[in-house]
């Protein structure tokens, strides 16, 4: 349970908020690289941390992320003409480069000096691992680029998708670090999803629906371990790293690709669910890629030309009551992504955390909230938050069977760090 002011502190990320200031100290995913597929392609509206922005790629391939609205009289530059190294407002022809600098005002003599004084707010936009990342914080605190493993492996080894989710980022992220719901909500996926089936771990997952949670700290955040019974008194551990502020990685299953998420606020009531899959040592197969594009695993099928899921709140997520009754799905909603999103959206845009009743399986969530609150307060006192240094991003999820009585973070220490050329620890 949180007090209202604690919940506000964690959930609100617009300009001028404490958590917003914290998000603005990290590189965050802004667009899929293929949303800006070529030079001078159409500009794209981007909503991030309650700011309305326009992304574009100029004639020389430079990326820009600038204020959506023209400095003249506020027209949306989504209507802009992307031409000759700049985005030109079609109303009266003012033109901006990728840094937001106004480079042309056709009606104004250049010698007046007026044009040079016009500059839109702008943020860097950098391609890495199939993602265009932005940094929206103070220039003097801009860190080196992120090094999450999915973004550093060869392109053939990873796949990224994103979808719009109609709820606050924290609610979505708390689902991502809550391994206990898998044995319930996603039990059909463990039996039938081509990106999940066939691992021994699935049997442990299904065989013990009362996991014990232990949480350990690392430099960028937490390792959240969910312990279930295996044979001979041993324990099956699913270990989820969470990196500040909103990166999570799901524990692997067999030799399947490994998946995870970023939960990035559009505004306070909506977030981007970024979903990646990658394999550290091999290319993804055609069959795997086809399944990911089809919305299997943690991905979702979206309405073409949008990032809105096909199954969404307007059609009750295509609820299948018969399938629910017959056990084809546990909740009646198909697919892991929308099973999660449907329930998280049902909680309202920002769930009332003063009314919840947490217990020990929520320990990961409780500790993540505490870590976030501590970091937000420290930042207000001028202390940089954890997880900014890219060296701290090189963590992995793991699924391991360990003897009883050991501390997972010690026993699986190597498995929880990126080891180039070595696969994930998985059963
Ligand atoms: S509003 Fe953009 S040029 Fe006038
Ligand atoms: Fe889930």
XYZ file of C-alpha atoms and ligand atoms in Angstrom:
432
model
C 0.000 0.000 0.000
C 1.184 3.515 -0.731
C 0.009 6.874 0.492
C -1.532 9.046 -2.210
C 1.452 11.391 -2.287
C 3.837 8.445 -2.639
C 1.802 7.102 -5.535
C 1.789 10.529 -7.185
C 5.542 10.787 -6.709
C 6.080 7.487 -8.549
C 3.482 7.741 -11.272
C 3.574 11.327 -12.565
C 6.313 11.992 -15.113
C 5.423 15.224 -16.920
C 7.755 18.245 -17.004
C 8.436 19.574 -13.529
C 7.596 16.348 -11.651
C 10.114 14.511 -9.502
C 9.776 11.177 -11.301
C 9.752 13.021 -14.615
C 13.114 14.521 -13.680
C 14.379 11.028 -12.970
C 13.197 9.511 -16.258
C 14.918 12.450 -17.928
C 18.299 11.271 -16.617
C 18.220 8.065 -18.723
C 18.299 7.233 -22.391
C 14.826 5.892 -23.146
C 13.389 4.190 -26.238
C 11.434 6.710 -28.336
C 10.728 5.004 -31.676
C 11.412 1.794 -33.517
C 14.202 2.486 -35.984
C 11.935 1.463 -38.856
C 9.420 4.180 -38.004
C 11.892 6.503 -39.752
C 13.000 4.125 -42.524
C 14.774 6.516 -44.907
C 16.081 10.033 -45.341
C 13.340 12.667 -45.813
C 10.640 10.151 -44.844
C 7.414 11.414 -43.231
C 7.818 12.862 -39.730
C 6.307 10.943 -36.799
C 4.401 12.281 -33.795
C 5.975 11.150 -30.552
C 4.471 11.537 -27.120
C 6.898 10.964 -24.256
C 6.806 11.952 -20.589
C 3.726 14.101 -21.363
C 5.618 16.100 -24.008
C 4.367 16.354 -27.584
C 7.238 15.963 -30.020
C 7.984 15.299 -33.674
C 10.674 12.900 -34.858
C 12.172 13.159 -38.320
C 15.137 12.019 -40.368
C 16.681 14.635 -42.598
C 18.210 14.528 -46.080
C 21.582 13.513 -44.649
C 20.195 10.788 -42.374
C 20.407 12.799 -39.172
C 17.650 12.132 -36.643
C 15.832 14.885 -34.782
C 13.257 14.965 -32.005
C 11.816 18.449 -31.639
C 8.799 20.250 -30.194
C 5.725 19.299 -32.194
C 4.542 22.868 -32.714
C 5.852 25.596 -34.970
C 7.259 28.594 -33.109
C 5.368 30.982 -35.384
C 1.735 30.294 -34.555
C 1.690 26.776 -33.219
C 0.876 24.544 -36.183
C 1.721 20.852 -35.713
C 4.870 20.064 -37.614
C 3.449 16.614 -38.320
C 2.077 18.395 -41.399
C 5.595 19.555 -42.203
C 7.458 19.047 -45.454
C 10.649 17.092 -44.770
C 12.971 18.587 -47.389
C 16.542 19.839 -47.889
C 17.827 19.067 -44.407
C 14.910 20.395 -42.456
C 11.235 20.236 -41.605
C 9.242 23.075 -43.105
C 5.955 24.242 -41.622
C 3.430 24.288 -44.458
C 1.541 27.288 -43.055
C 4.054 30.087 -43.732
C 7.196 28.172 -44.579
C 9.298 28.434 -41.419
C 11.868 25.647 -41.468
C 13.705 23.793 -38.660
C 16.734 21.526 -38.605
C 17.167 18.382 -36.462
C 18.347 20.444 -33.510
C 15.141 22.511 -33.591
C 17.022 25.554 -34.867
C 14.951 27.659 -37.218
C 16.942 27.826 -40.458
C 14.556 29.782 -42.661
C 11.784 32.351 -42.330
C 10.873 33.191 -45.909
C 9.071 36.435 -45.035
C 11.809 37.846 -42.811
C 15.081 39.438 -44.011
C 17.930 37.354 -42.646
C 19.806 40.426 -41.506
C 17.124 41.219 -38.945
C 18.625 38.423 -36.832
C 15.128 37.272 -35.832
C 15.422 33.811 -37.379
C 18.601 32.961 -35.503
C 16.813 33.531 -32.195
C 14.110 30.948 -32.927
C 14.894 27.464 -31.673
C 12.432 24.738 -30.748
C 13.033 22.468 -27.786
C 14.886 19.406 -29.049
C 16.371 16.166 -27.824
C 19.017 13.863 -29.278
C 17.762 10.799 -31.129
C 20.225 7.962 -31.669
C 19.814 4.552 -33.367
C 21.033 1.518 -31.468
C 19.770 -2.074 -31.552
C 16.757 -1.337 -33.767
C 15.595 1.430 -31.439
C 15.825 5.211 -31.646
C 16.754 6.345 -28.160
C 16.352 9.771 -26.733
C 17.675 11.605 -23.725
C 15.379 14.353 -22.458
C 17.382 15.603 -19.489
C 19.924 18.342 -18.846
C 22.698 18.291 -21.467
C 25.433 18.338 -18.829
C 24.175 15.033 -17.361
C 23.793 13.153 -20.634
C 25.200 9.649 -20.113
C 26.882 7.306 -22.602
C 24.513 5.213 -24.741
C 22.745 2.235 -23.157
C 24.282 -1.227 -23.249
C 21.437 -3.587 -22.512
C 22.456 -6.838 -24.149
C 19.503 -6.967 -26.566
C 20.680 -3.674 -28.071
C 24.280 -4.762 -28.509
C 23.937 -8.213 -30.158
C 23.969 -8.442 -34.003
C 20.656 -7.373 -35.547
C 19.816 -10.930 -36.677
C 19.735 -12.011 -33.020
C 17.069 -9.633 -31.788
C 13.506 -8.465 -32.432
C 11.697 -5.474 -30.958
C 8.055 -4.434 -30.967
C 6.008 -1.846 -29.156
C 2.362 -1.374 -28.313
C 0.284 1.272 -26.672
C -1.027 0.435 -23.222
C -3.804 2.474 -21.663
C -2.492 2.767 -18.135
C 0.295 4.371 -16.157
C 3.815 3.057 -16.687
C 4.261 1.850 -13.095
C 1.192 -0.381 -13.188
C 2.497 -2.025 -16.337
C 5.994 -2.385 -14.968
C 4.756 -3.900 -11.729
C 3.219 -6.649 -13.864
C 6.604 -7.172 -15.484
C 8.345 -7.908 -12.192
C 5.511 -10.001 -10.747
C 6.525 -13.539 -11.611
C 3.792 -15.043 -9.434
C 0.973 -14.414 -11.909
C 2.567 -16.578 -14.598
C 1.309 -19.819 -13.055
C -2.239 -18.450 -13.335
C -2.796 -15.899 -16.003
C -0.335 -17.271 -18.555
C -0.660 -21.004 -17.918
C -2.008 -21.629 -21.432
C 1.065 -19.987 -22.958
C 3.417 -22.360 -21.151
C 1.590 -25.218 -22.892
C 1.006 -23.762 -26.313
C 3.007 -20.664 -27.201
C 5.725 -21.555 -29.733
C 8.139 -19.122 -28.075
C 7.679 -20.707 -24.632
C 6.849 -24.406 -24.836
C 8.962 -27.422 -24.105
C 11.225 -26.240 -21.313
C 11.588 -28.212 -18.110
C 11.123 -24.957 -16.240
C 7.514 -24.794 -17.415
C 6.737 -27.917 -15.396
C 8.189 -26.359 -12.263
C 6.261 -23.194 -13.036
C 2.994 -25.103 -13.264
C 3.791 -27.476 -10.433
C 4.206 -24.819 -7.762
C 1.818 -21.895 -7.830
C 3.010 -20.469 -4.520
C 6.482 -19.123 -5.261
C 8.667 -17.626 -2.579
C 10.210 -14.286 -3.495
C 13.673 -13.060 -2.620
C 15.096 -9.795 -3.814
C 18.737 -8.738 -4.129
C 20.212 -5.425 -5.154
C 22.522 -4.750 -8.086
C 24.130 -1.547 -9.269
C 21.247 -0.522 -11.573
C 18.308 -1.919 -9.614
C 17.166 -5.308 -8.362
C 17.296 -9.000 -9.073
C 13.905 -10.421 -8.217
C 14.062 -14.165 -7.610
C 10.953 -16.367 -7.601
C 11.628 -19.765 -6.055
C 9.541 -22.807 -6.830
C 9.983 -26.425 -5.814
C 11.943 -28.729 -8.127
C 12.873 -32.403 -7.584
C 14.853 -33.792 -4.635
C 14.308 -30.815 -2.421
C 16.028 -28.514 -4.899
C 14.613 -25.205 -6.037
C 13.784 -23.743 -9.444
C 14.619 -20.057 -9.511
C 13.310 -17.588 -12.063
C 15.354 -14.438 -11.744
C 14.183 -11.135 -13.208
C 16.555 -8.201 -13.358
C 14.965 -4.804 -13.080
C 17.064 -1.795 -14.055
C 16.082 1.708 -13.071
C 13.740 3.131 -13.997
C 11.720 0.676 -16.095
C 13.723 -2.065 -17.836
C 12.827 -5.659 -17.024
C 13.951 -9.010 -18.364
C 11.953 -12.209 -18.107
C 13.680 -15.415 -17.087
C 14.462 -17.700 -20.057
C 12.771 -20.971 -20.959
C 14.952 -23.697 -22.509
C 16.801 -22.510 -25.596
C 14.093 -20.034 -26.568
C 14.999 -16.405 -27.147
C 14.960 -14.310 -23.984
C 12.466 -11.511 -23.634
C 11.882 -8.365 -21.707
C 10.360 -4.920 -21.680
C 10.744 -1.230 -21.265
C 7.735 0.591 -19.836
C 7.885 4.184 -20.980
C 5.303 6.859 -20.117
C 3.550 8.638 -22.988
C 1.722 10.599 -20.339
C 0.431 9.776 -16.891
C -2.426 7.558 -18.051
C -0.731 5.737 -20.948
C 2.537 3.985 -21.605
C 4.521 2.334 -24.340
C 5.062 -1.358 -23.732
C 8.308 -2.052 -25.539
C 8.884 -5.783 -25.958
C 12.122 -7.371 -27.088
C 13.327 -10.884 -27.760
C 16.925 -11.781 -28.368
C 19.254 -14.719 -28.254
C 22.775 -14.003 -27.031
C 24.506 -16.613 -29.181
C 22.471 -17.293 -32.299
C 20.314 -15.632 -34.943
C 16.571 -15.845 -34.443
C 15.013 -18.362 -36.833
C 12.458 -17.468 -39.488
C 9.849 -19.413 -37.529
C 10.630 -17.458 -34.367
C 10.496 -14.126 -36.165
C 7.222 -15.061 -37.839
C 5.730 -15.969 -34.447
C 6.898 -12.672 -32.941
C 5.370 -10.713 -35.827
C 2.170 -12.701 -35.300
C 1.989 -11.459 -31.714
C 3.135 -14.649 -29.996
C 5.298 -14.709 -26.890
C 5.239 -11.303 -25.249
C 4.392 -9.418 -28.453
C 0.935 -8.345 -29.576
C -0.700 -8.053 -32.951
C -1.419 -4.401 -33.632
C -3.815 -2.634 -35.982
C -1.775 -1.975 -39.147
C -0.320 1.521 -39.225
C -0.763 1.925 -35.459
C 0.643 0.508 -32.236
C -2.847 -0.169 -30.891
C -3.395 -3.865 -30.170
C -6.023 -5.646 -32.274
C -7.539 -6.950 -29.031
C -8.127 -3.804 -27.024
C -10.432 -2.144 -24.510
C -12.897 -1.090 -27.212
C -13.653 -4.695 -28.125
C -13.272 -6.154 -24.617
C -9.958 -7.661 -25.692
C -11.918 -10.196 -27.781
C -12.923 -11.928 -24.570
C -13.693 -15.611 -25.159
C -15.860 -16.840 -22.282
C -16.099 -20.342 -23.707
C -12.342 -20.559 -23.968
C -12.133 -19.357 -20.381
C -14.555 -22.042 -19.225
C -12.864 -24.756 -21.229
C -9.422 -23.715 -19.953
C -8.001 -22.847 -23.368
C -7.031 -19.572 -21.743
C -7.227 -18.850 -18.049
C -8.737 -15.361 -18.305
C -10.527 -15.654 -21.638
C -8.095 -13.258 -23.301
C -5.601 -14.672 -25.793
C -1.862 -13.967 -25.794
C 0.476 -13.076 -22.956
C 0.728 -9.386 -23.841
C -2.994 -8.756 -23.872
C -3.616 -11.012 -20.896
C -1.372 -8.627 -18.975
C -2.580 -5.420 -20.604
C -6.288 -6.226 -20.220
C -5.984 -6.717 -16.479
C -3.603 -3.811 -15.932
C -5.859 -1.473 -17.907
C -8.879 -2.737 -15.949
C -7.258 -1.241 -12.826
C -7.857 2.264 -14.257
C -5.334 4.736 -15.686
C -3.572 4.991 -12.310
C -4.599 2.327 -9.811
C -5.465 3.528 -6.322
C -2.535 2.127 -4.365
C -3.993 3.315 -1.055
C -6.499 0.462 -1.318
C -4.321 -2.498 -2.255
C -3.374 -5.438 -0.011
C 0.130 -6.638 -0.760
C 1.708 -9.844 0.493
C 5.044 -11.591 0.274
C 4.725 -12.504 -3.427
C 4.668 -8.742 -4.033
C 8.099 -8.260 -2.468
C 9.715 -7.414 -5.807
C 7.132 -4.693 -6.374
C 7.516 -3.332 -2.850
C 11.291 -3.151 -3.141
C 11.191 -1.606 -6.617
C 8.890 1.128 -5.302
C 11.218 1.744 -2.363
C 14.234 1.883 -4.662
C 12.473 4.339 -6.961
C 11.334 6.551 -4.087
C 14.802 6.589 -2.563
C 16.356 7.497 -5.911
C 13.815 10.238 -6.630
C 14.452 11.845 -3.258
C 18.222 11.520 -3.669
C 17.982 13.139 -7.075
C 16.163 16.059 -5.514
C 19.245 16.400 -3.309
C 21.473 16.320 -6.383
C 22.522 12.680 -6.340
C 22.486 10.891 -9.716
C 20.199 7.824 -9.740
C 21.460 4.241 -10.180
C 21.553 2.634 -13.625
C 22.799 5.598 -15.609
C 26.260 4.176 -16.243
C 25.915 1.751 -19.211
C 28.295 -0.691 -17.506
C 25.468 -1.387 -15.036
C 23.098 -2.470 -17.841
C 24.957 -5.683 -18.533
C 22.731 -7.941 -16.472
C 20.807 -11.022 -17.493
C 17.771 -12.944 -16.430
C 18.285 -16.587 -15.521
C 16.294 -19.741 -14.832
C 18.283 -22.164 -12.694
C 17.842 -25.111 -10.361
C 19.797 -24.574 -7.157
C 20.283 -26.593 -3.973
C 17.989 -25.688 -1.104
C 19.152 -23.055 1.311
C 21.426 -21.016 -0.953
C 21.057 -17.320 -1.667
C 20.233 -17.101 -5.378
C 22.168 -13.906 -6.005
C 25.363 -15.578 -4.765
C 24.769 -19.005 -6.276
C 23.787 -17.610 -9.689
C 26.126 -14.608 -9.641
C 27.847 -15.409 -12.977
C 24.570 -16.288 -14.674
C 23.182 -12.849 -13.865
C 25.910 -10.982 -15.724
C 26.335 -10.646 -19.494
C 28.993 -13.056 -20.706
C 29.580 -12.383 -24.412
C 29.436 -15.571 -26.455
C 27.949 -17.574 -23.591
C 24.229 -18.344 -23.573
C 21.793 -17.692 -20.765
C 21.601 -19.990 -17.771
C 18.303 -21.728 -18.425
C 16.314 -24.915 -17.879
S 2.583 28.531 -38.122
Fe 4.317 27.613 -38.902
S 5.070 28.999 -40.347
Fe 3.348 29.994 -39.550
Fe 2.366 -11.316 -17.469
